[in-house]
Amino acid sequence: MTSILTLSDVNSYYEKSHILFGVSLEIKEGEVVVLLGRNGVGKTTTLKTIMGLVPKITGKILFKDSTDLLKIPPHKRAKLGIGYVPDHGGIFPNLTVYQNMKLSIKQSKSKSESTQIFELEDVFDLFPQLEHMINRLAGTLSGGERRMLGIARGLLLNPDLLIIDEPSEGLAPNIVQDIVEIINKIRSSGVSVLVADQNLPFVEKIADRVYVIDKGEIKLSGKLSELSREELEMFLTF
Amino acid sequence: MKNESLALILLIFLSLLIPLTENKYLLYLSLKIWILILYAIAFNVIFGYSGLLSFGHALFFSGSAYVLAILAVKAEYPLPIGFIAGIAAAAAFSIGVGFLSLRHREIHFAMITLAFSMMFWGIVMKWRDVTGGEDGIAGVPRGMPIFWFYYFSVAIILLCAYIIYRFVRSDIGLILEGIRENETRVKFSGHSTLKYRLYAMIVSGTFTGVAGSLWAMLDRTVTPSISHWSFSAMPVIATLIGGPQSFLGPAVGTVIYVIAQDVITKYTLYWQFILGIVIVSVVLFFRGGVMGIFERFLWKR
Amino acid sequence: MAEMTRRDFIKYAAALGIGLAVGGGIGYSLKKPEVQVVKESASVVGEKIKETIKIGHIAIFSGPFSTYGELQKRGSLLAVEEINKEGGILGSKVEIIYRDSAAKPAEAVKQVRSLVESEGCDFIIGIDSSGVVLGVAEVMPEVNKLLFVTHAATHKLTEELVYKKGIKEVFRIAVPVYQDGIMAAFIASQLPATKWACVHPDYEYGYASWELFKKTLSKLRPDVEFVGEAWAKIGTTDFTPLISSVMEKKPDGIHTVEWGVDLFTFVRQAKQTGLFDAVKYDGGYAWINPMGYSIDAMEALATEYPENCWVSGRYLWVYPDTPLNRKFVKAHLDKWGHFPAYSGETSYTAVYLIKKLIELTKTLDIDTHIKTLEDMVVFSPAGARYIRKEDHQAMYEVPYGQIKHDPNYSIPVLTNLQAVPAEEYYRYPPFEEMPPYKELYKKIVTKA
Amino acid sequence: MDLNTIAFQLILGIASAMLYWIVSSGLTFTFGVTRVLNFAHGAFYMLGAYFTLSFFALTQNYLLALFLGAIIVALIGAGCERGLISLIYGLPVPFQLILTFGLVLLFDDLVRIFWGSVPKMMPAQFIGSINVFGRLLPVFSLYLILAGIAIALVLYFLLSKTDWGVEIRAITVDPETAMCSGLNPAFLYATAFMFGSFLAGLGGGLYLPISSASPGMGEHIIIYAFIVTVIGGLGSIKGAFVSALIIGIIESLGALFVPWMTIALPYIALSAVLLLRPEGIFGEE
Amino acid sequence: MNSLILETQNLTKSFTGFTAVNNVSLSFKPQSITAIIGPNGAGKTTFVNLCTGMFKPDSGRIIFNGEDITNFSPEKRVQLGISRTFQIVNIFPKLTVMQNVKIPLLSKGRIEELENILGIFQLGEKKDVPASELSHGDQKILEMAMAMATKPKILFLDEPMAGVNPAERSRIVNLIKDLRYEEKLTIIIVEHDMDVVFRIAQRITVMNRGSVIADGTPDEIRNNATVKEIYLRGVEV
């Protein structure tokens, strides 16, 4: 398996504050990798670092073992094949559901290169409820629907790597279950996924491997089943 | 710091010699610069120190000039009464405008100050019996020969500049700087930001009024062109050229702006073209203003 | 011209005499467009009084009204080039320096000082707007140079500053604003219209013109009413709401002192809103526009300006039909490809006046100059100019006429010219009293 | 004074509001996307008039000249955005105002250099008038109202139906997510500025048939455009439309009822709105 | 004499779409240290914002020392003795450290305390340095110094460890502990760093989705199954 994304010794800063301390991680082709950790430990910063949304970054970020992302602006990273669904949903509330999706389709990576091609119909298969509301303003959707739309938008970019920030946050259990299924379907389509989350039962259902992050550093990594449950809980609770 | 003050004292001293050269144009131009320096420094109390862009300072400037001219020319009161009444009027205007505008920020503050000053301009244009309309009021007395008027004005301007300096270096000034930097923090430090902004507005407006009165006496004429918004833009440009973050920045900017404009108009009727390039370059390349450059390269090893 | 005073008669006759003499072919005079003086015979021989005689010319050279600087420059530069080609003034070269007033009094005052005190100019000419000229006039005694005003028209300049306040350094060789009001009223009084309205620019010139018009016309014609007024801000792009609000008052005569760009816009829109039709009478339109025949308006609007409107223009290239004027118009056309504007003529005349002044007095002494200028009669392209001693206003005839489209010319011509003889003019010093309008009215002469 | 008079005056007010609308729509649109308040917008208006004039001289086709003129202005606008204004994104408003004020001075003199100081006119277009309420309504006023409505519709269509418009709205509301969806901010900001300049140029050309082109003509319009934009709410296109109508109608009725104070009416309206609703009619705080 | 320094009664605040703080009634004893914890979006910061006057609540009351301060402006609350720091450093970056501290001191006319405060927070040596040049940890400490300069009776610390190096954290922890003893202060702290929370808090309040779901001593909270559940899965309770 080749690796889709490799971070080596990455440090990130906002102005004076140093957030990530030498983070290294790797996502291989077709894997679902989860970044586990409590609030405020640097999960979102790691994802933003990958997208190029953090003002100062040192270290190395390699995409598909070949492209160094560090000097590439965010929109080009998206076009290279990295989809990003931020924790606030990643939708445009002033646009309709359809316009939201169309935006991604137009920017989607050229189809010949993609492992799996997501078209509108494929997305409606995954998210049947969206089909009925394509003309609604995205801002009027419920939290769960927004989350679905956000993921749908990410998929329509036809990425090789889809990054989702806190997909289970604030959602009802049945919707979380839907998201589990969706992520598993995405995996089976061959797209790699990087998820940041702290909801252990949810993560257990989706993760191939996890990285546990605390105070800006990777503390543990490996298959969830191989990690000590006690240590995990320590990092996730108190 | 010491070199700075020495240079300043030397410059002031040199400018005091100007009337002795008997070059009348030099005298006139440098007095004009002195007055505009006071205008810019006073303006910068609200702009540089409080972080509010006023686009209506022409109101305070011309308000005081008009009151002086109306009292001294039309009502034939003694000049000192007109002078003091003019400044008092500017203070009153600044309180009124301050009350109505200080809730606003940024561009909205700029626009509401613009609106008030342009309403005043409308009154000046229309209330011809009193203001002389477009023609303005000519024949404002100076009360003394221009030679002595120069020293009189410079003395007043230096005194005003010193008072403004003490104001911005005072605790109130510090709080104002705090408001400019981070208004929320000032509120959570237990201060009413509105109150301090109003202080700043009054100081700024009143001393702008002093400059306006001196201007009326120097030019001996008051016309609506000093009420127009374009006259409010003058200290903005000068301050940005000189650097709004230092006390002397607006003064340096005024000197540069007026002299540059004077020199350019001597050589070409397309002076706006050159001045436009100068202004664009200042914003693109010298963002901290001239004083910013000094601080970066000269006074900090 | 029946009831001329004796003094006036002598003056006029003398002027006429010299004018004829010049026209008759004494030496150099025929070749040059010339200003002449009645007091002494002209002499061109003399010692050089200065290496270069410097004239500072201040006008608006930037912004929306920069056209006024341009029109003036065409006149003064033409004059300077002609003079230098002919050997200068008493052998001295003439240099002219142009500066921008930016339409701001303070800026103009600064430029006056810069020109006199820093460049060493001997004379200042120019100045476009009334606010600016009042400011500049105040400093002329201080800089101790003569100012020849070539455009700004406010009567306050000559009546308040020169006459009452005694600022003797200022002379105006352009038409004062009261012509736009008073002569307009003389014309209006002959028309059948009885309900007048105005569309004026919203500043001093508009207010003053309207007041004079109303005052004069109501004296001549007690039966008229003034029914409506509209004030247009400078730079108005859409006059239709203003026109419509005036038409609502059902006027049958319109007085407008709109000028420049705003006039172009106004005329175009007035045509389409039917304002001209509303003021039509047998002989044309009861439409009086003192600035309508200014050259920028005529070149821009040309045949779009309806025929038979009553217009004037502070100087008309068609009047007077003298060799001097014909020659000036031709020289101007040759050099610039345009007919001369009124401010071009005044600027041209100002430069020649300076030349004549120095040649007569052979000095740069201000007091001598002032004394010479007072009561001088100057022959210029615009005809004889009588410089009035009391207020330093140069009086000359500028007729009103009706627009006539003439295929022989690129711009319309004027017919039915009417003018008050220059030596009578509109107002007499000491100005406190109302001028004898009814008397004056009788003196209007109809020109061919 | 009867109702017909007022109705007719209203129509004229709406017609003259259309110029304010067209020019401010570009200003407020540009601001909404780039957060830059462009003083030079008035200069683009002036350039629009001059280029329309020159293209008319070449083609003798007014509508074609109008379109070509606006295109050239759009390109100039894009050049200014890429070369100058993009360098000051995120700077405080005073810097933006002063930089673009510098551009105004520069363009004013460039116009004098290339076209001369003397105002220029083109032959009148859309001549004639029709009878409305017993009064003559110039065809030109109708043309203006139609042009204003057409531009409103085009703006609506562009922003809601085209990919570009949707992308512009996306980057306006959430630049970060937009970038992460592959939208190129540099391209969108440049094209938004270009389109705003296009509207300014169009405004300049639209009035040419009954007006004229002169250096510095933008100075008269830009303050009005600022007033309209601020009253409507900075960045709100709907707001610009409504407040342009308000200003146009206030001026038009003002000419009827209070002709002596029309000069101050826009400023009175501005301060009244700001005092009651600081963020403008459709503005968001 | 009221034994409570601060009390909230049925505090509720909604933003478009969701209720950030839902019917929260909490009370705080003088000289206590309470930590408020909970997952993202639990309403912790909104609660602090309501108590300090950043927002007005939709309903409910805030009682400080027996006085209803629900509608008081932030500056008035500071005058009464309620002070705070922010999640993201909130200081005057271009002013010097000394000037930063001086501004809050001025509001109570305690200018003579300047050196003292700089000393307590170990900022004396850096007093003439512009605040923007301090390390992030020092900026956090400076902000606490500024909050303390108004001589508060109650101090809200919103994520004092956010973005701070692990190395600098213990300094801040020690400072907070010192403050409590030396200044007789009531402290309410919102923090994600559980090491810190359990080291300094006497009482922990757990919030989730705008409501208080647990309140007790650190040990009680440590062993509270619901709390653990929430932290691990964030499901409805």
XYZ file of N, CA, C and O in Angstrom, chain B residues 169 171-172 174-175 177-193 196 245, chain E residues 52 54 74-75 78-79 84-86 90-95 99 102-104 106-107 143 146 150:
192
model
N -0.089 61.585 26.215
C 0.832 60.855 27.091
C 0.249 60.679 28.491
O 0.893 60.105 29.360
N -2.749 59.468 31.332
C -3.440 58.212 31.536
C -4.618 58.075 30.571
O -4.896 56.998 30.057
N -5.297 59.192 30.319
C -6.415 59.137 29.367
C -5.902 58.707 27.995
O -6.489 57.876 27.315
N -3.322 56.949 27.360
C -2.979 55.520 27.396
C -4.239 54.670 27.212
O -4.248 53.699 26.452
N -5.294 55.068 27.885
C -6.548 54.312 27.741
C -7.055 54.402 26.301
O -7.532 53.424 25.734
N -5.208 54.726 23.634
C -4.404 53.796 22.844
C -4.886 52.376 23.058
O -4.928 51.564 22.134
N -5.242 52.093 24.310
C -5.785 50.776 24.613
C -7.052 50.520 23.802
O -7.238 49.438 23.249
N -7.922 51.528 23.711
C -9.166 51.365 22.955
C -8.861 51.083 21.491
O -9.480 50.227 20.866
N -7.869 51.794 20.971
C -7.513 51.569 19.571
C -7.033 50.130 19.367
O -7.399 49.461 18.420
N -6.200 49.662 20.313
C -5.613 48.338 20.175
C -6.655 47.252 20.388
O -6.654 46.240 19.702
N -7.519 47.428 21.387
C -8.367 46.330 21.804
C -9.467 46.883 22.703
O -9.321 46.977 23.915
N -10.559 47.231 22.061
C -11.622 47.899 22.796
C -12.227 46.993 23.877
O -12.524 47.429 24.989
N -12.389 45.722 23.540
C -12.987 44.791 24.504
C -12.177 44.769 25.791
O -12.724 44.790 26.893
N -10.851 44.716 25.643
C -10.006 44.620 26.819
C -10.164 45.861 27.705
O -10.112 45.779 28.924
N -10.353 47.006 27.063
C -10.511 48.223 27.865
C -11.816 48.157 28.660
O -11.859 48.509 29.835
N -12.863 47.664 28.013
C -14.127 47.512 28.738
C -13.946 46.563 29.908
O -14.411 46.819 31.018
N -13.249 45.457 29.655
C -13.055 44.479 30.723
C -11.942 44.906 31.677
O -11.551 44.156 32.553
N -11.395 46.093 31.446
C -10.507 46.680 32.452
C -11.278 47.667 33.315
O -10.705 48.377 34.133
N -12.568 47.782 33.065
C -13.405 48.613 33.920
C -13.604 50.040 33.457
O -13.992 50.896 34.247
N -13.329 50.316 32.157
C -13.488 51.695 31.686
C -14.663 51.805 30.730
O -14.904 50.903 29.938
N -15.340 52.941 30.779
C -16.364 53.222 29.782
C -15.669 53.787 28.550
O -15.160 54.903 28.564
N -15.639 53.001 27.488
C -14.876 53.447 26.315
C -15.516 54.666 25.662
O -14.825 55.515 25.115
N -14.196 57.938 27.141
C -12.848 58.332 26.733
C -12.802 58.761 25.275
O -12.063 59.660 24.894
N 1.144 56.392 14.210
C 1.393 55.813 15.524
C 2.355 56.628 16.376
O 2.636 56.280 17.510
N -19.852 37.742 32.792
C -18.969 38.913 32.774
C -19.554 40.069 31.969
O -18.953 41.135 31.901
N -20.422 40.122 28.608
C -20.180 40.166 27.165
C -21.509 40.090 26.418
O -21.709 40.782 25.429
N -20.138 45.447 30.991
C -18.913 44.795 31.448
C -18.098 45.699 32.374
O -17.613 45.253 33.420
N -17.981 46.993 31.993
C -17.110 47.857 32.790
C -17.652 48.054 34.199
O -16.917 48.134 35.175
N -16.777 45.025 36.161
C -15.372 45.069 36.567
C -15.236 45.970 37.796
O -14.547 45.635 38.766
N -15.943 47.089 37.761
C -15.889 48.000 38.905
C -16.362 47.304 40.188
O -15.844 47.540 41.267
N -11.925 38.958 34.154
C -11.801 37.733 33.356
C -10.602 37.753 32.423
O -10.042 38.806 32.126
N -10.224 36.565 31.965
C -9.312 36.451 30.822
C -10.059 35.728 29.717
O -11.151 35.203 29.933
N -9.430 35.722 28.526
C -10.112 35.148 27.370
C -9.374 33.927 26.844
O -8.178 33.748 27.089
N -5.998 38.237 24.957
C -6.699 39.490 24.744
C -5.994 40.596 25.516
O -6.357 40.924 26.639
N -4.944 41.116 24.882
C -4.136 42.151 25.546
C -3.956 43.305 24.565
O -4.583 43.325 23.517
N -3.113 44.274 24.913
C -2.811 45.372 23.989
C -1.445 45.097 23.370
O -0.416 45.439 23.951
N -1.411 44.468 22.195
C -0.133 43.950 21.688
C 0.932 45.024 21.468
O 2.107 44.765 21.686
N 0.517 46.234 21.065
C 1.544 47.226 20.733
C 2.005 48.023 21.945
O 3.000 48.735 21.884
N 1.283 47.924 23.040
C 1.691 48.664 24.239
C 2.682 47.826 25.043
O 2.725 46.603 24.920
N 2.342 49.336 30.372
C 1.134 50.053 29.951
C -0.082 49.132 29.957
O -1.187 49.536 30.321
N -1.185 48.975 33.371
C -1.601 50.282 33.875
C -3.070 50.576 33.544
O -3.797 51.139 34.359
N -3.484 50.192 32.354
C -4.850 50.538 31.930
C -5.900 49.986 32.899
O -6.728 50.751 33.401
N -5.868 48.693 33.228
C -6.855 48.230 34.226
C -6.636 48.842 35.614
O -7.614 49.103 36.322
N -5.842 51.792 36.280
C -6.423 53.140 36.293
C -7.904 53.129 36.624
O -8.426 54.095 37.186
N -8.566 52.040 36.286
C -10.016 52.068 36.477
C -10.365 52.067 37.960
O -11.461 52.432 38.337
N -2.108 38.677 30.685
C -3.548 38.895 30.688
C -4.131 38.634 32.077
O -5.032 39.343 32.532
N -3.413 41.584 34.117
C -4.330 42.678 33.800
C -5.677 42.453 34.468
O -6.307 43.392 34.968
N -7.502 44.927 38.354
C -8.737 45.617 38.737
C -9.196 45.169 40.116
O -10.291 45.516 40.541
